[in-house]
PDB file of C-alpha atoms in Angstrom:
ATOM      1  CA  UNK P   1      -2.252  -4.186  11.904  1.00  0.00           C
ATOM      2  CA  UNK P   2      -0.040  -1.361  11.213  1.00  0.00           C
ATOM      3  CA  UNK P   3       3.538  -1.949  10.119  1.00  0.00           C
ATOM      4  CA  UNK P   4       6.365   0.414   9.548  1.00  0.00           C
ATOM      5  CA  UNK P   5      10.107   0.053   9.047  1.00  0.00           C
ATOM      6  CA  UNK P   6      10.433   0.958  12.698  1.00  0.00           C
ATOM      7  CA  UNK P   7       7.574  -0.882  14.364  1.00  0.00           C
ATOM      8  CA  UNK P   8       4.429  -3.190  14.473  1.00  0.00           C
ATOM      9  CA  UNK P   9       1.220  -2.394  16.192  1.00  0.00           C
ATOM     10  CA  UNK P  10      -2.586  -1.376  15.755  1.00  0.00           C
ATOM     11  CA  UNK P  11      -5.428  -4.139  15.419  1.00  0.00           C
ATOM     12  CA  UNK P  12      -8.559  -3.454  13.380  1.00  0.00           C
ATOM     13  CA  UNK P  13     -11.758  -5.426  12.797  1.00  0.00           C
ATOM     14  CA  UNK P  14     -14.668  -4.774  10.551  1.00  0.00           C
ATOM     15  CA  UNK P  15     -16.381  -7.228   8.073  1.00  0.00           C
ATOM     16  CA  UNK P  16     -15.351  -9.670   5.500  1.00  0.00           C
ATOM     17  CA  UNK P  17     -12.382  -8.576   3.137  1.00  0.00           C
ATOM     18  CA  UNK P  18      -8.856  -7.982   4.468  1.00  0.00           C
ATOM     19  CA  UNK P  19      -6.983  -5.288   2.850  1.00  0.00           C
ATOM     20  CA  UNK P  20      -3.408  -3.986   3.289  1.00  0.00           C
ATOM     21  CA  UNK P  21      -2.633  -0.469   2.426  1.00  0.00           C
ATOM     22  CA  UNK P  22       0.975   0.012   1.559  1.00  0.00           C
ATOM     23  CA  UNK P  23       2.215   3.574   1.526  1.00  0.00           C
ATOM     24  CA  UNK P  24       5.061   3.830  -1.136  1.00  0.00           C
ATOM     25  CA  UNK P  25       8.595   3.864   0.007  1.00  0.00           C
ATOM     26  CA  UNK P  26      10.586   7.132   0.258  1.00  0.00           C
ATOM     27  CA  UNK P  27      11.130   8.916  -2.952  1.00  0.00           C
ATOM     28  CA  UNK P  28      13.732  11.288  -4.358  1.00  0.00           C
ATOM     29  CA  UNK P  29      12.736  14.273  -6.299  1.00  0.00           C
ATOM     30  CA  UNK P  30      14.965  15.073  -9.358  1.00  0.00           C
ATOM     31  CA  UNK P  31      13.837  18.405 -10.551  1.00  0.00           C
ATOM     32  CA  UNK P  32      13.333  17.397 -14.040  1.00  0.00           C
ATOM     33  CA  UNK P  33      10.845  14.600 -13.211  1.00  0.00           C
ATOM     34  CA  UNK P  34       7.190  15.227 -12.517  1.00  0.00           C
ATOM     35  CA  UNK P  35       5.850  13.675  -9.304  1.00  0.00           C
ATOM     36  CA  UNK P  36       4.216  10.686 -11.259  1.00  0.00           C
ATOM     37  CA  UNK P  37       7.589   9.492 -12.452  1.00  0.00           C
ATOM     38  CA  UNK P  38       9.781   9.963  -9.258  1.00  0.00           C
ATOM     39  CA  UNK P  39      11.774   6.987  -8.434  1.00  0.00           C
ATOM     40  CA  UNK P  40      12.407   5.393  -4.907  1.00  0.00           C
ATOM     41  CA  UNK P  41      15.523   6.669  -2.963  1.00  0.00           C
ATOM     42  CA  UNK P  42      18.041   4.166  -1.793  1.00  0.00           C
ATOM     43  CA  UNK P  43      16.318   4.182   1.745  1.00  0.00           C
ATOM     44  CA  UNK P  44      12.919   3.539   0.216  1.00  0.00           C
ATOM     45  CA  UNK P  45      14.105   0.693  -1.834  1.00  0.00           C
ATOM     46  CA  UNK P  46      15.771  -0.709   1.592  1.00  0.00           C
ATOM     47  CA  UNK P  47      12.595   0.003   3.489  1.00  0.00           C
ATOM     48  CA  UNK P  48      10.307  -1.778   1.008  1.00  0.00           C
ATOM     49  CA  UNK P  49      12.473  -4.773   0.754  1.00  0.00           C
ATOM     50  CA  UNK P  50      12.351  -5.046   4.566  1.00  0.00           C
ATOM     51  CA  UNK P  51       8.787  -4.560   4.684  1.00  0.00           C
ATOM     52  CA  UNK P  52       8.284  -7.213   1.984  1.00  0.00           C
ATOM     53  CA  UNK P  53      10.505  -9.624   4.048  1.00  0.00           C
ATOM     54  CA  UNK P  54       8.360  -8.954   7.201  1.00  0.00           C
ATOM     55  CA  UNK P  55       5.123  -9.613   5.476  1.00  0.00           C
ATOM     56  CA  UNK P  56       6.530 -12.933   3.958  1.00  0.00           C
ATOM     57  CA  UNK P  57       7.534 -13.819   7.575  1.00  0.00           C
ATOM     58  CA  UNK P  58       3.945 -13.286   8.556  1.00  0.00           C
ATOM     59  CA  UNK P  59       2.747 -15.536   5.732  1.00  0.00           C
ATOM     60  CA  UNK P  60       0.911 -12.842   3.842  1.00  0.00           C
ATOM     61  CA  UNK P  61      -0.308 -13.956   0.436  1.00  0.00           C
ATOM     62  CA  UNK P  62      -3.082 -11.494  -1.061  1.00  0.00           C
ATOM     63  CA  UNK P  63      -5.196 -12.670  -3.701  1.00  0.00           C
ATOM     64  CA  UNK P  64      -4.518  -9.500  -5.671  1.00  0.00           C
ATOM     65  CA  UNK P  65      -2.358  -6.452  -5.708  1.00  0.00           C
ATOM     66  CA  UNK P  66      -3.681  -3.147  -6.778  1.00  0.00           C
ATOM     67  CA  UNK P  67      -1.265  -0.261  -7.339  1.00  0.00           C
ATOM     68  CA  UNK P  68      -1.205   3.296  -8.462  1.00  0.00           C
ATOM     69  CA  UNK P  69       0.521   3.708 -11.796  1.00  0.00           C
ATOM     70  CA  UNK P  70       2.992   6.111 -10.230  1.00  0.00           C
ATOM     71  CA  UNK P  71       6.569   4.758 -10.733  1.00  0.00           C
ATOM     72  CA  UNK P  72       7.415   4.548  -6.924  1.00  0.00           C
ATOM     73  CA  UNK P  73       4.171   2.878  -6.145  1.00  0.00           C
ATOM     74  CA  UNK P  74       4.719   0.264  -8.774  1.00  0.00           C
ATOM     75  CA  UNK P  75       8.281  -0.054  -7.683  1.00  0.00           C
ATOM     76  CA  UNK P  76       7.138  -0.703  -4.113  1.00  0.00           C
ATOM     77  CA  UNK P  77       4.600  -3.132  -5.308  1.00  0.00           C
ATOM     78  CA  UNK P  78       7.132  -5.059  -7.269  1.00  0.00           C
ATOM     79  CA  UNK P  79       9.560  -5.256  -4.375  1.00  0.00           C
ATOM     80  CA  UNK P  80       6.992  -6.573  -1.920  1.00  0.00           C
ATOM     81  CA  UNK P  81       5.925  -9.073  -4.613  1.00  0.00           C
ATOM     82  CA  UNK P  82       9.315 -10.254  -4.984  1.00  0.00           C
ATOM     83  CA  UNK P  83       9.833 -10.790  -1.368  1.00  0.00           C
ATOM     84  CA  UNK P  84       6.598 -12.715  -1.274  1.00  0.00           C
ATOM     85  CA  UNK P  85       7.329 -14.877  -4.282  1.00  0.00           C
ATOM     86  CA  UNK P  86       4.211 -13.473  -6.087  1.00  0.00           C
ATOM     87  CA  UNK P  87       4.003 -13.532  -9.853  1.00  0.00           C
ATOM     88  CA  UNK P  88       3.268 -10.255 -11.873  1.00  0.00           C
ATOM     89  CA  UNK P  89      -0.265 -11.517 -12.986  1.00  0.00           C
ATOM     90  CA  UNK P  90      -1.639 -10.485  -9.656  1.00  0.00           C
ATOM     91  CA  UNK P  91      -0.584  -7.002 -10.088  1.00  0.00           C
ATOM     92  CA  UNK P  92      -3.195  -4.634 -11.480  1.00  0.00           C
ATOM     93  CA  UNK P  93      -2.384  -1.014 -12.043  1.00  0.00           C
ATOM     94  CA  UNK P  94      -5.155   1.506 -11.363  1.00  0.00           C
ATOM     95  CA  UNK P  95      -4.450   5.099 -12.324  1.00  0.00           C
ATOM     96  CA  UNK P  96      -7.147   6.232 -10.019  1.00  0.00           C
ATOM     97  CA  UNK P  97      -5.189   5.347  -7.002  1.00  0.00           C
ATOM     98  CA  UNK P  98      -2.743   8.272  -7.811  1.00  0.00           C
ATOM     99  CA  UNK P  99      -5.111  11.023  -6.449  1.00  0.00           C
ATOM    100  CA  UNK P 100      -7.764   8.824  -4.929  1.00  0.00           C
ATOM    101  CA  UNK P 101     -10.098  10.130  -2.486  1.00  0.00           C
ATOM    102  CA  UNK P 102     -11.446   8.078   0.505  1.00  0.00           C
ATOM    103  CA  UNK P 103     -14.605   7.625  -1.362  1.00  0.00           C
ATOM    104  CA  UNK P 104     -12.801   6.260  -4.369  1.00  0.00           C
ATOM    105  CA  UNK P 105     -10.767   3.983  -2.320  1.00  0.00           C
ATOM    106  CA  UNK P 106     -14.008   2.591  -0.615  1.00  0.00           C
ATOM    107  CA  UNK P 107     -15.509   2.208  -4.276  1.00  0.00           C
ATOM    108  CA  UNK P 108     -12.338   0.292  -5.458  1.00  0.00           C
ATOM    109  CA  UNK P 109     -12.542  -2.087  -2.554  1.00  0.00           C
ATOM    110  CA  UNK P 110     -16.336  -2.745  -3.024  1.00  0.00           C
ATOM    111  CA  UNK P 111     -15.654  -3.311  -6.925  1.00  0.00           C
ATOM    112  CA  UNK P 112     -13.441  -6.264  -6.075  1.00  0.00           C
ATOM    113  CA  UNK P 113     -14.750  -9.665  -7.048  1.00  0.00           C
ATOM    114  CA  UNK P 114     -16.338 -11.527  -4.003  1.00  0.00           C
ATOM    115  CA  UNK P 115     -13.784 -14.407  -4.671  1.00  0.00           C
ATOM    116  CA  UNK P 116     -10.980 -11.903  -3.692  1.00  0.00           C
ATOM    117  CA  UNK P 117     -10.793 -12.303   0.073  1.00  0.00           C
ATOM    118  CA  UNK P 118      -7.509 -10.208   0.453  1.00  0.00           C
ATOM    119  CA  UNK P 119      -5.946  -7.476  -1.432  1.00  0.00           C
ATOM    120  CA  UNK P 120      -2.855  -5.205  -0.951  1.00  0.00           C
ATOM    121  CA  UNK P 121      -3.296  -1.554  -2.222  1.00  0.00           C
ATOM    122  CA  UNK P 122      -0.292   0.440  -3.162  1.00  0.00           C
ATOM    123  CA  UNK P 123      -0.675   4.183  -3.232  1.00  0.00           C
ATOM    124  CA  UNK P 124      -0.319   7.596  -1.564  1.00  0.00           C
ATOM    125  CA  UNK P 125      -0.818   9.924   1.266  1.00  0.00           C
ATOM    126  CA  UNK P 126      -2.839  11.678   2.381  1.00  0.00           C
ATOM    127  CA  UNK P 127      -5.467   9.386   1.024  1.00  0.00           C
ATOM    128  CA  UNK P 128      -4.260   6.302   2.503  1.00  0.00           C
ATOM    129  CA  UNK P 129      -3.917   7.574   6.000  1.00  0.00           C
ATOM    130  CA  UNK P 130      -7.383   9.008   5.816  1.00  0.00           C
ATOM    131  CA  UNK P 131      -8.964   5.868   4.321  1.00  0.00           C
ATOM    132  CA  UNK P 132      -7.261   3.749   7.136  1.00  0.00           C
ATOM    133  CA  UNK P 133      -8.497   6.032   9.774  1.00  0.00           C
ATOM    134  CA  UNK P 134     -12.157   5.457   8.662  1.00  0.00           C
ATOM    135  CA  UNK P 135     -11.739   1.687  10.045  1.00  0.00           C
ATOM    136  CA  UNK P 136      -9.221   2.175  12.971  1.00  0.00           C
ATOM    137  CA  UNK P 137     -10.299   2.906  16.597  1.00  0.00           C
ATOM    138  CA  UNK P 138      -7.217   4.791  17.158  1.00  0.00           C
ATOM    139  CA  UNK P 139      -6.494   7.060  14.330  1.00  0.00           C
ATOM    140  CA  UNK P 140      -2.992   7.237  12.622  1.00  0.00           C
ATOM    141  CA  UNK P 141      -1.545  10.624  12.588  1.00  0.00           C
ATOM    142  CA  UNK P 142       0.185   9.688   9.332  1.00  0.00           C
ATOM    143  CA  UNK P 143       0.901   6.281   7.452  1.00  0.00           C
ATOM    144  CA  UNK P 144       4.671   6.511   7.235  1.00  0.00           C
ATOM    145  CA  UNK P 145       6.533   5.773   3.997  1.00  0.00           C
ATOM    146  CA  UNK P 146       6.957   2.022   3.477  1.00  0.00           C
ATOM    147  CA  UNK P 147       4.111   1.722   6.083  1.00  0.00           C
ATOM    148  CA  UNK P 148       1.553  -0.946   5.974  1.00  0.00           C
ATOM    149  CA  UNK P 149      -1.911  -1.175   7.716  1.00  0.00           C
ATOM    150  CA  UNK P 150      -4.097  -4.079   7.734  1.00  0.00           C
ATOM    151  CA  UNK P 151      -7.943  -3.433   7.584  1.00  0.00           C
ATOM    152  CA  UNK P 152     -10.868  -5.860   7.524  1.00  0.00           C
ATOM    153  CA  UNK P 153     -13.721  -4.562   5.378  1.00  0.00           C
TER     154      UNK P 153
END
């Protein structure tokens, strides 16, 4: 399923793991900070908190959370984890998610232990939109900020 702060929609089916791709919340670009260190804007903080609330209302409880190590992705993952009542030991930072290709995202999912039936990945566009579109019958033009798409691998 695809979730954004504005709407819910899209179903998808594939094989045996369930993944939720979460595109980071809206950021702000102070001129003195490089892209990797950009923080979330107020709107981004509000949107990810709302998406975390919606995920909690749907009973989402991933086995593991893997996030890019970029500040806004980590902040997004932390806010969602707070909303889900999850502890930090399920958060794994993966620097390779920062500039990941679709093939790297596939590899990352394949490398998950078999015991890990569900994962949430927190990262960046355009890779997350392209990766989601590999599994969707109706491609997304763009995974919106604070957007979530559920995939079955």
